[in-house]
Amino acid sequence: MKKSLSLVALLLCLALGLRAESGTCGANLTWEYANGTLTISGYGDMQNYKSSNSPWYSLRTSIVQVTFPADLTSIGDYAFYGCTKLRLVTIPNKVATIGQYAFSGCTAMTRATLGTGVETIATYAFNNCDALTSVTLQNNITSIGSEAFRDCDALTAITIPSSVVTIESSAFYSCDALSQVTIQNGVKTIGEYAFRDCFNLLSVTLPESLTSINQQAFRYCSSLSSVIIPSKITSIADGLFAECTSLTSVTLPTNLLEIGEGAFYQCAFKQIAIPNKVNKLGNAVFKDCKQLTSITLPTGITEIPAGAFHQCYNLTEVIIPEGVTTIQSSAFASCNLFTITLPKTLQQINYGGYGFLNYSTYYAGAFEGNPNLASIVFPENVNTIGEQAFEGCTNLSSVVLNDGLSSLGDYAFSGCSALTNITIPQTITTIPARCFLNCTALSQVRLKEGLLSIKSHAFDGCSSLHTISLPNTITTLDEAFYGCTGLTEIDIPESVAVLNGTFCGCSNLSKVTLPPSITTIGEYAFYHCTSLASLRLPLNLVIMHESAFQGCS
């Protein structure tokens, strides 16, 4: 009879548009709401809900306080989701699980006290609790779920008890006020992004029990000043401390083997000791570490990756160990190196775009833009110097190329305005486009037999180059001496048949000897060679373009 009356009352409430303010929320649990207080009674597990179907969901903006029974054993998924006026929560000691999204969006909650029986805090459990300043985690907790406390902007400190095995991904992501984190010994894993964007994090204590810290776990912790990595960590994950712009002190464990891409991007330390067991570095590992002044690389690495020290503007000294065979693009671009000793094992200085941490692709030569680098000697095993390798090294006055070198890249020494002389080894068959562009002090170039071609603008703007002797093996001179305003005379060898823009703009060129092999004087071959008064044309000449001597006043 009582059940029939209750059903009638419920139907009457619905018919009148009134909200039900009591009911069941588990097999052995009931609830009742009155005057801002939601009272849960009974025992056992609370029912799990979806985002908007908890029985008190329509009251979510009115609930100020929740009281729980002592024999409650779980709090269901989405149970108090969006209860925007709920202020304080005390979880009974028998509760083992706080379900996913259980208190998510409780924006007025300032304190949560968890009972001693809580073992699992599920995904998003306290996500977006903007006013939460304090949460007490008891020693029975084993798992803190993904994004469990994400965007708890008022939370200032947290201690992770030793019972926790894993701090899941993004657990404390973007807790803006979080300034102190203590992780007790026993915790083994910190998930990816776990403390990312905690801008006010000043200190973090990492226990010796840790075996892995996943990618970007502390990225954008811009107030963090020092960190000691525990001894069991063998890999620094990608972006782990990226954009920690106040990080001035880092202690790495002796057993470390790998440092991932962008791991210390934009950090503030002046020096860092890399353990000797490290055998792999990731792209951009120390990119934009603008305070870094010197670095000694570990003996176990064979490659310096792309962008490793890109834009480390104060890096003046680096020791590259024997064993390194490859230096990738942008590795030391825009640094401030004064000297560099390349290891005897080096084979390649490469060029290409590189990316890291989802940033757009960067392009720069390996040593491009080092304004104080004065000299460089290439060891005997180097076979490749890639594009833009030393472009813009404006103080580079001495370059010694090794005899085994087989490939030079476009713009390799472009803008090296202090370079006075260069000897191209016999193993080079092509001087590529703009290789010595605007090397304005270059006055002596030695070319050896075996050279086949000089590509367009290779010596463009070399205004101090007055004369050059071309080897008898050369066949192609595509705009090779374009803009060499200091060039006064040249003999073309009989191996050359075609001239196209070769001496365009050589305004001081007054003497040219053309061989009988020349059949074509193409476009702009001697354009604006204003000092050229006479020229004996070869008998075998077949084609002479109308612009070939244009501007030869």
PDB file of N, CA, C and O in Angstrom, residues 274-281 295-305 309 317-327 332 340-348 367 379 381:
ATOM      1  N   ILE A 274      75.840  15.529 -19.009  1.00  0.00           N
ATOM      2  CA  ILE A 274      75.169  14.392 -19.630  1.00  0.00           C
ATOM      3  C   ILE A 274      75.963  13.130 -19.303  1.00  0.00           C
ATOM      4  O   ILE A 274      77.149  13.044 -19.640  1.00  0.00           O
ATOM      5  N   PRO A 275      75.338  12.159 -18.648  1.00  0.00           N
ATOM      6  CA  PRO A 275      76.075  10.940 -18.267  1.00  0.00           C
ATOM      7  C   PRO A 275      76.667  10.226 -19.485  1.00  0.00           C
ATOM      8  O   PRO A 275      76.098  10.258 -20.583  1.00  0.00           O
ATOM      9  N   ASN A 276      77.787   9.578 -19.253  1.00  0.00           N
ATOM     10  CA  ASN A 276      78.532   8.975 -20.362  1.00  0.00           C
ATOM     11  C   ASN A 276      77.839   7.778 -20.989  1.00  0.00           C
ATOM     12  O   ASN A 276      78.178   7.370 -22.099  1.00  0.00           O
ATOM     13  N   LYS A 277      76.867   7.187 -20.295  1.00  0.00           N
ATOM     14  CA  LYS A 277      76.176   6.027 -20.860  1.00  0.00           C
ATOM     15  C   LYS A 277      75.103   6.418 -21.877  1.00  0.00           C
ATOM     16  O   LYS A 277      74.573   5.554 -22.582  1.00  0.00           O
ATOM     17  N   VAL A 278      74.777   7.685 -21.936  1.00  0.00           N
ATOM     18  CA  VAL A 278      73.766   8.139 -22.898  1.00  0.00           C
ATOM     19  C   VAL A 278      74.260   7.865 -24.321  1.00  0.00           C
ATOM     20  O   VAL A 278      75.359   8.285 -24.704  1.00  0.00           O
ATOM     21  N   ASN A 279      73.440   7.135 -25.090  1.00  0.00           N
ATOM     22  CA  ASN A 279      73.840   6.792 -26.465  1.00  0.00           C
ATOM     23  C   ASN A 279      72.891   7.344 -27.524  1.00  0.00           C
ATOM     24  O   ASN A 279      73.091   7.118 -28.705  1.00  0.00           O
ATOM     25  N   LYS A 280      71.855   8.061 -27.075  1.00  0.00           N
ATOM     26  CA  LYS A 280      70.927   8.619 -28.054  1.00  0.00           C
ATOM     27  C   LYS A 280      70.327   9.913 -27.536  1.00  0.00           C
ATOM     28  O   LYS A 280      69.855   9.987 -26.400  1.00  0.00           O
ATOM     29  N   LEU A 281      70.336  10.924 -28.411  1.00  0.00           N
ATOM     30  CA  LEU A 281      69.700  12.194 -28.134  1.00  0.00           C
ATOM     31  C   LEU A 281      68.607  12.419 -29.172  1.00  0.00           C
ATOM     32  O   LEU A 281      68.775  12.068 -30.342  1.00  0.00           O
ATOM     33  N   ILE A 295      78.979  22.603 -23.323  1.00  0.00           N
ATOM     34  CA  ILE A 295      78.421  21.247 -23.250  1.00  0.00           C
ATOM     35  C   ILE A 295      79.498  20.239 -23.631  1.00  0.00           C
ATOM     36  O   ILE A 295      80.273  20.464 -24.562  1.00  0.00           O
ATOM     37  N   THR A 296      79.570  19.155 -22.864  1.00  0.00           N
ATOM     38  CA  THR A 296      80.419  18.017 -23.213  1.00  0.00           C
ATOM     39  C   THR A 296      79.498  16.855 -23.530  1.00  0.00           C
ATOM     40  O   THR A 296      78.718  16.422 -22.679  1.00  0.00           O
ATOM     41  N   LEU A 297      79.578  16.376 -24.754  1.00  0.00           N
ATOM     42  CA  LEU A 297      78.681  15.311 -25.198  1.00  0.00           C
ATOM     43  C   LEU A 297      79.226  13.949 -24.789  1.00  0.00           C
ATOM     44  O   LEU A 297      80.452  13.737 -24.761  1.00  0.00           O
ATOM     45  N   PRO A 298      78.358  12.994 -24.478  1.00  0.00           N
ATOM     46  CA  PRO A 298      78.810  11.675 -24.018  1.00  0.00           C
ATOM     47  C   PRO A 298      79.502  10.884 -25.127  1.00  0.00           C
ATOM     48  O   PRO A 298      79.194  11.056 -26.313  1.00  0.00           O
ATOM     49  N   THR A 299      80.386  10.012 -24.720  1.00  0.00           N
ATOM     50  CA  THR A 299      81.196   9.260 -25.686  1.00  0.00           C
ATOM     51  C   THR A 299      80.419   8.161 -26.396  1.00  0.00           C
ATOM     52  O   THR A 299      80.893   7.607 -27.383  1.00  0.00           O
ATOM     53  N   GLY A 300      79.221   7.844 -25.915  1.00  0.00           N
ATOM     54  CA  GLY A 300      78.456   6.747 -26.516  1.00  0.00           C
ATOM     55  C   GLY A 300      77.619   7.132 -27.714  1.00  0.00           C
ATOM     56  O   GLY A 300      77.079   6.259 -28.400  1.00  0.00           O
ATOM     57  N   ILE A 301      77.468   8.430 -28.008  1.00  0.00           N
ATOM     58  CA  ILE A 301      76.598   8.817 -29.117  1.00  0.00           C
ATOM     59  C   ILE A 301      77.340   8.734 -30.447  1.00  0.00           C
ATOM     60  O   ILE A 301      78.550   8.927 -30.524  1.00  0.00           O
ATOM     61  N   THR A 302      76.600   8.424 -31.490  1.00  0.00           N
ATOM     62  CA  THR A 302      77.172   8.392 -32.846  1.00  0.00           C
ATOM     63  C   THR A 302      76.575   9.481 -33.727  1.00  0.00           C
ATOM     64  O   THR A 302      77.084   9.732 -34.820  1.00  0.00           O
ATOM     65  N   GLU A 303      75.515  10.136 -33.259  1.00  0.00           N
ATOM     66  CA  GLU A 303      74.844  11.159 -34.051  1.00  0.00           C
ATOM     67  C   GLU A 303      74.449  12.331 -33.160  1.00  0.00           C
ATOM     68  O   GLU A 303      73.958  12.141 -32.050  1.00  0.00           O
ATOM     69  N   ILE A 304      74.666  13.533 -33.661  1.00  0.00           N
ATOM     70  CA  ILE A 304      74.108  14.724 -33.018  1.00  0.00           C
ATOM     71  C   ILE A 304      72.861  15.076 -33.812  1.00  0.00           C
ATOM     72  O   ILE A 304      72.937  15.413 -34.995  1.00  0.00           O
ATOM     73  N   PRO A 305      71.693  14.974 -33.189  1.00  0.00           N
ATOM     74  CA  PRO A 305      70.440  15.046 -33.949  1.00  0.00           C
ATOM     75  C   PRO A 305      70.098  16.453 -34.418  1.00  0.00           C
ATOM     76  O   PRO A 305      70.684  17.449 -33.970  1.00  0.00           O
ATOM     77  N   PHE A 309      70.998  21.760 -30.556  1.00  0.00           N
ATOM     78  CA  PHE A 309      71.368  22.976 -29.833  1.00  0.00           C
ATOM     79  C   PHE A 309      70.971  24.226 -30.627  1.00  0.00           C
ATOM     80  O   PHE A 309      71.554  25.295 -30.454  1.00  0.00           O
ATOM     81  N   GLU A 317      81.113  26.885 -26.425  1.00  0.00           N
ATOM     82  CA  GLU A 317      82.069  25.771 -26.429  1.00  0.00           C
ATOM     83  C   GLU A 317      81.332  24.440 -26.427  1.00  0.00           C
ATOM     84  O   GLU A 317      80.399  24.238 -25.658  1.00  0.00           O
ATOM     85  N   VAL A 318      81.742  23.539 -27.286  1.00  0.00           N
ATOM     86  CA  VAL A 318      81.176  22.192 -27.316  1.00  0.00           C
ATOM     87  C   VAL A 318      82.297  21.198 -27.614  1.00  0.00           C
ATOM     88  O   VAL A 318      83.182  21.466 -28.429  1.00  0.00           O
ATOM     89  N   ILE A 319      82.257  20.090 -26.913  1.00  0.00           N
ATOM     90  CA  ILE A 319      83.225  19.016 -27.163  1.00  0.00           C
ATOM     91  C   ILE A 319      82.467  17.846 -27.774  1.00  0.00           C
ATOM     92  O   ILE A 319      81.590  17.251 -27.141  1.00  0.00           O
ATOM     93  N   ILE A 320      82.782  17.573 -29.038  1.00  0.00           N
ATOM     94  CA  ILE A 320      82.145  16.466 -29.759  1.00  0.00           C
ATOM     95  C   ILE A 320      83.077  15.263 -29.676  1.00  0.00           C
ATOM     96  O   ILE A 320      84.222  15.331 -30.132  1.00  0.00           O
ATOM     97  N   PRO A 321      82.634  14.163 -29.123  1.00  0.00           N
ATOM     98  CA  PRO A 321      83.536  13.031 -28.895  1.00  0.00           C
ATOM     99  C   PRO A 321      83.824  12.238 -30.165  1.00  0.00           C
ATOM    100  O   PRO A 321      83.053  12.265 -31.129  1.00  0.00           O
ATOM    101  N   GLU A 322      84.930  11.529 -30.134  1.00  0.00           N
ATOM    102  CA  GLU A 322      85.207  10.538 -31.176  1.00  0.00           C
ATOM    103  C   GLU A 322      84.119   9.470 -31.133  1.00  0.00           C
ATOM    104  O   GLU A 322      83.651   9.095 -30.063  1.00  0.00           O
ATOM    105  N   GLY A 323      83.712   9.018 -32.290  1.00  0.00           N
ATOM    106  CA  GLY A 323      82.607   8.068 -32.387  1.00  0.00           C
ATOM    107  C   GLY A 323      81.410   8.678 -33.090  1.00  0.00           C
ATOM    108  O   GLY A 323      80.599   7.963 -33.679  1.00  0.00           O
ATOM    109  N   VAL A 324      81.299  10.004 -33.030  1.00  0.00           N
ATOM    110  CA  VAL A 324      80.224  10.682 -33.751  1.00  0.00           C
ATOM    111  C   VAL A 324      80.512  10.639 -35.247  1.00  0.00           C
ATOM    112  O   VAL A 324      81.573  11.067 -35.705  1.00  0.00           O
ATOM    113  N   THR A 325      79.556  10.103 -36.006  1.00  0.00           N
ATOM    114  CA  THR A 325      79.724   9.994 -37.464  1.00  0.00           C
ATOM    115  C   THR A 325      78.866  10.987 -38.226  1.00  0.00           C
ATOM    116  O   THR A 325      79.156  11.301 -39.382  1.00  0.00           O
ATOM    117  N   THR A 326      77.807  11.505 -37.579  1.00  0.00           N
ATOM    118  CA  THR A 326      76.856  12.352 -38.284  1.00  0.00           C
ATOM    119  C   THR A 326      76.433  13.532 -37.416  1.00  0.00           C
ATOM    120  O   THR A 326      76.097  13.364 -36.242  1.00  0.00           O
ATOM    121  N   ILE A 327      76.449  14.705 -38.027  1.00  0.00           N
ATOM    122  CA  ILE A 327      75.867  15.899 -37.411  1.00  0.00           C
ATOM    123  C   ILE A 327      74.701  16.312 -38.306  1.00  0.00           C
ATOM    124  O   ILE A 327      74.881  16.611 -39.483  1.00  0.00           O
ATOM    125  N   PHE A 332      73.756  22.887 -34.505  1.00  0.00           N
ATOM    126  CA  PHE A 332      74.379  23.998 -33.776  1.00  0.00           C
ATOM    127  C   PHE A 332      74.053  25.336 -34.443  1.00  0.00           C
ATOM    128  O   PHE A 332      74.788  26.315 -34.275  1.00  0.00           O
ATOM    129  N   ILE A 340      85.479  24.980 -32.990  1.00  0.00           N
ATOM    130  CA  ILE A 340      84.867  23.653 -33.013  1.00  0.00           C
ATOM    131  C   ILE A 340      85.891  22.661 -33.543  1.00  0.00           C
ATOM    132  O   ILE A 340      86.533  22.905 -34.555  1.00  0.00           O
ATOM    133  N   THR A 341      86.067  21.568 -32.805  1.00  0.00           N
ATOM    134  CA  THR A 341      86.947  20.496 -33.265  1.00  0.00           C
ATOM    135  C   THR A 341      86.085  19.306 -33.647  1.00  0.00           C
ATOM    136  O   THR A 341      85.372  18.756 -32.802  1.00  0.00           O
ATOM    137  N   LEU A 342      86.138  18.963 -34.917  1.00  0.00           N
ATOM    138  CA  LEU A 342      85.326  17.855 -35.409  1.00  0.00           C
ATOM    139  C   LEU A 342      86.074  16.542 -35.188  1.00  0.00           C
ATOM    140  O   LEU A 342      87.292  16.464 -35.425  1.00  0.00           O
ATOM    141  N   PRO A 343      85.361  15.489 -34.747  1.00  0.00           N
ATOM    142  CA  PRO A 343      86.037  14.210 -34.476  1.00  0.00           C
ATOM    143  C   PRO A 343      86.502  13.528 -35.768  1.00  0.00           C
ATOM    144  O   PRO A 343      85.915  13.722 -36.842  1.00  0.00           O
ATOM    145  N   LYS A 344      87.526  12.725 -35.638  1.00  0.00           N
ATOM    146  CA  LYS A 344      88.079  12.012 -36.803  1.00  0.00           C
ATOM    147  C   LYS A 344      87.079  11.026 -37.393  1.00  0.00           C
ATOM    148  O   LYS A 344      87.184  10.656 -38.567  1.00  0.00           O
ATOM    149  N   THR A 345      86.112  10.613 -36.589  1.00  0.00           N
ATOM    150  CA  THR A 345      85.127   9.628 -37.061  1.00  0.00           C
ATOM    151  C   THR A 345      84.005  10.262 -37.882  1.00  0.00           C
ATOM    152  O   THR A 345      83.200   9.543 -38.483  1.00  0.00           O
ATOM    153  N   LEU A 346      83.933  11.596 -37.909  1.00  0.00           N
ATOM    154  CA  LEU A 346      82.834  12.285 -38.585  1.00  0.00           C
ATOM    155  C   LEU A 346      82.825  11.991 -40.087  1.00  0.00           C
ATOM    156  O   LEU A 346      83.855  12.076 -40.752  1.00  0.00           O
ATOM    157  N   GLN A 347      81.618  11.671 -40.604  1.00  0.00           N
ATOM    158  CA  GLN A 347      81.461  11.388 -42.027  1.00  0.00           C
ATOM    159  C   GLN A 347      80.514  12.361 -42.725  1.00  0.00           C
ATOM    160  O   GLN A 347      80.731  12.716 -43.886  1.00  0.00           O
ATOM    161  N   GLN A 348      79.466  12.785 -42.027  1.00  0.00           N
ATOM    162  CA  GLN A 348      78.441  13.592 -42.696  1.00  0.00           C
ATOM    163  C   GLN A 348      77.994  14.766 -41.835  1.00  0.00           C
ATOM    164  O   GLN A 348      77.772  14.616 -40.635  1.00  0.00           O
ATOM    165  N   PHE A 367      75.696  24.320 -38.778  1.00  0.00           N
ATOM    166  CA  PHE A 367      76.411  25.346 -38.016  1.00  0.00           C
ATOM    167  C   PHE A 367      76.044  26.747 -38.511  1.00  0.00           C
ATOM    168  O   PHE A 367      76.755  27.715 -38.234  1.00  0.00           O
ATOM    169  N   PRO A 379      87.991  16.656 -40.826  1.00  0.00           N
ATOM    170  CA  PRO A 379      88.803  15.430 -40.751  1.00  0.00           C
ATOM    171  C   PRO A 379      88.656  14.576 -42.005  1.00  0.00           C
ATOM    172  O   PRO A 379      87.733  14.752 -42.796  1.00  0.00           O
ATOM    173  N   ASN A 381      87.650  11.660 -42.877  1.00  0.00           N
ATOM    174  CA  ASN A 381      86.546  10.765 -43.231  1.00  0.00           C
ATOM    175  C   ASN A 381      85.264  11.489 -43.654  1.00  0.00           C
ATOM    176  O   ASN A 381      84.279  10.839 -44.024  1.00  0.00           O
TER     177      ASN A 381
END
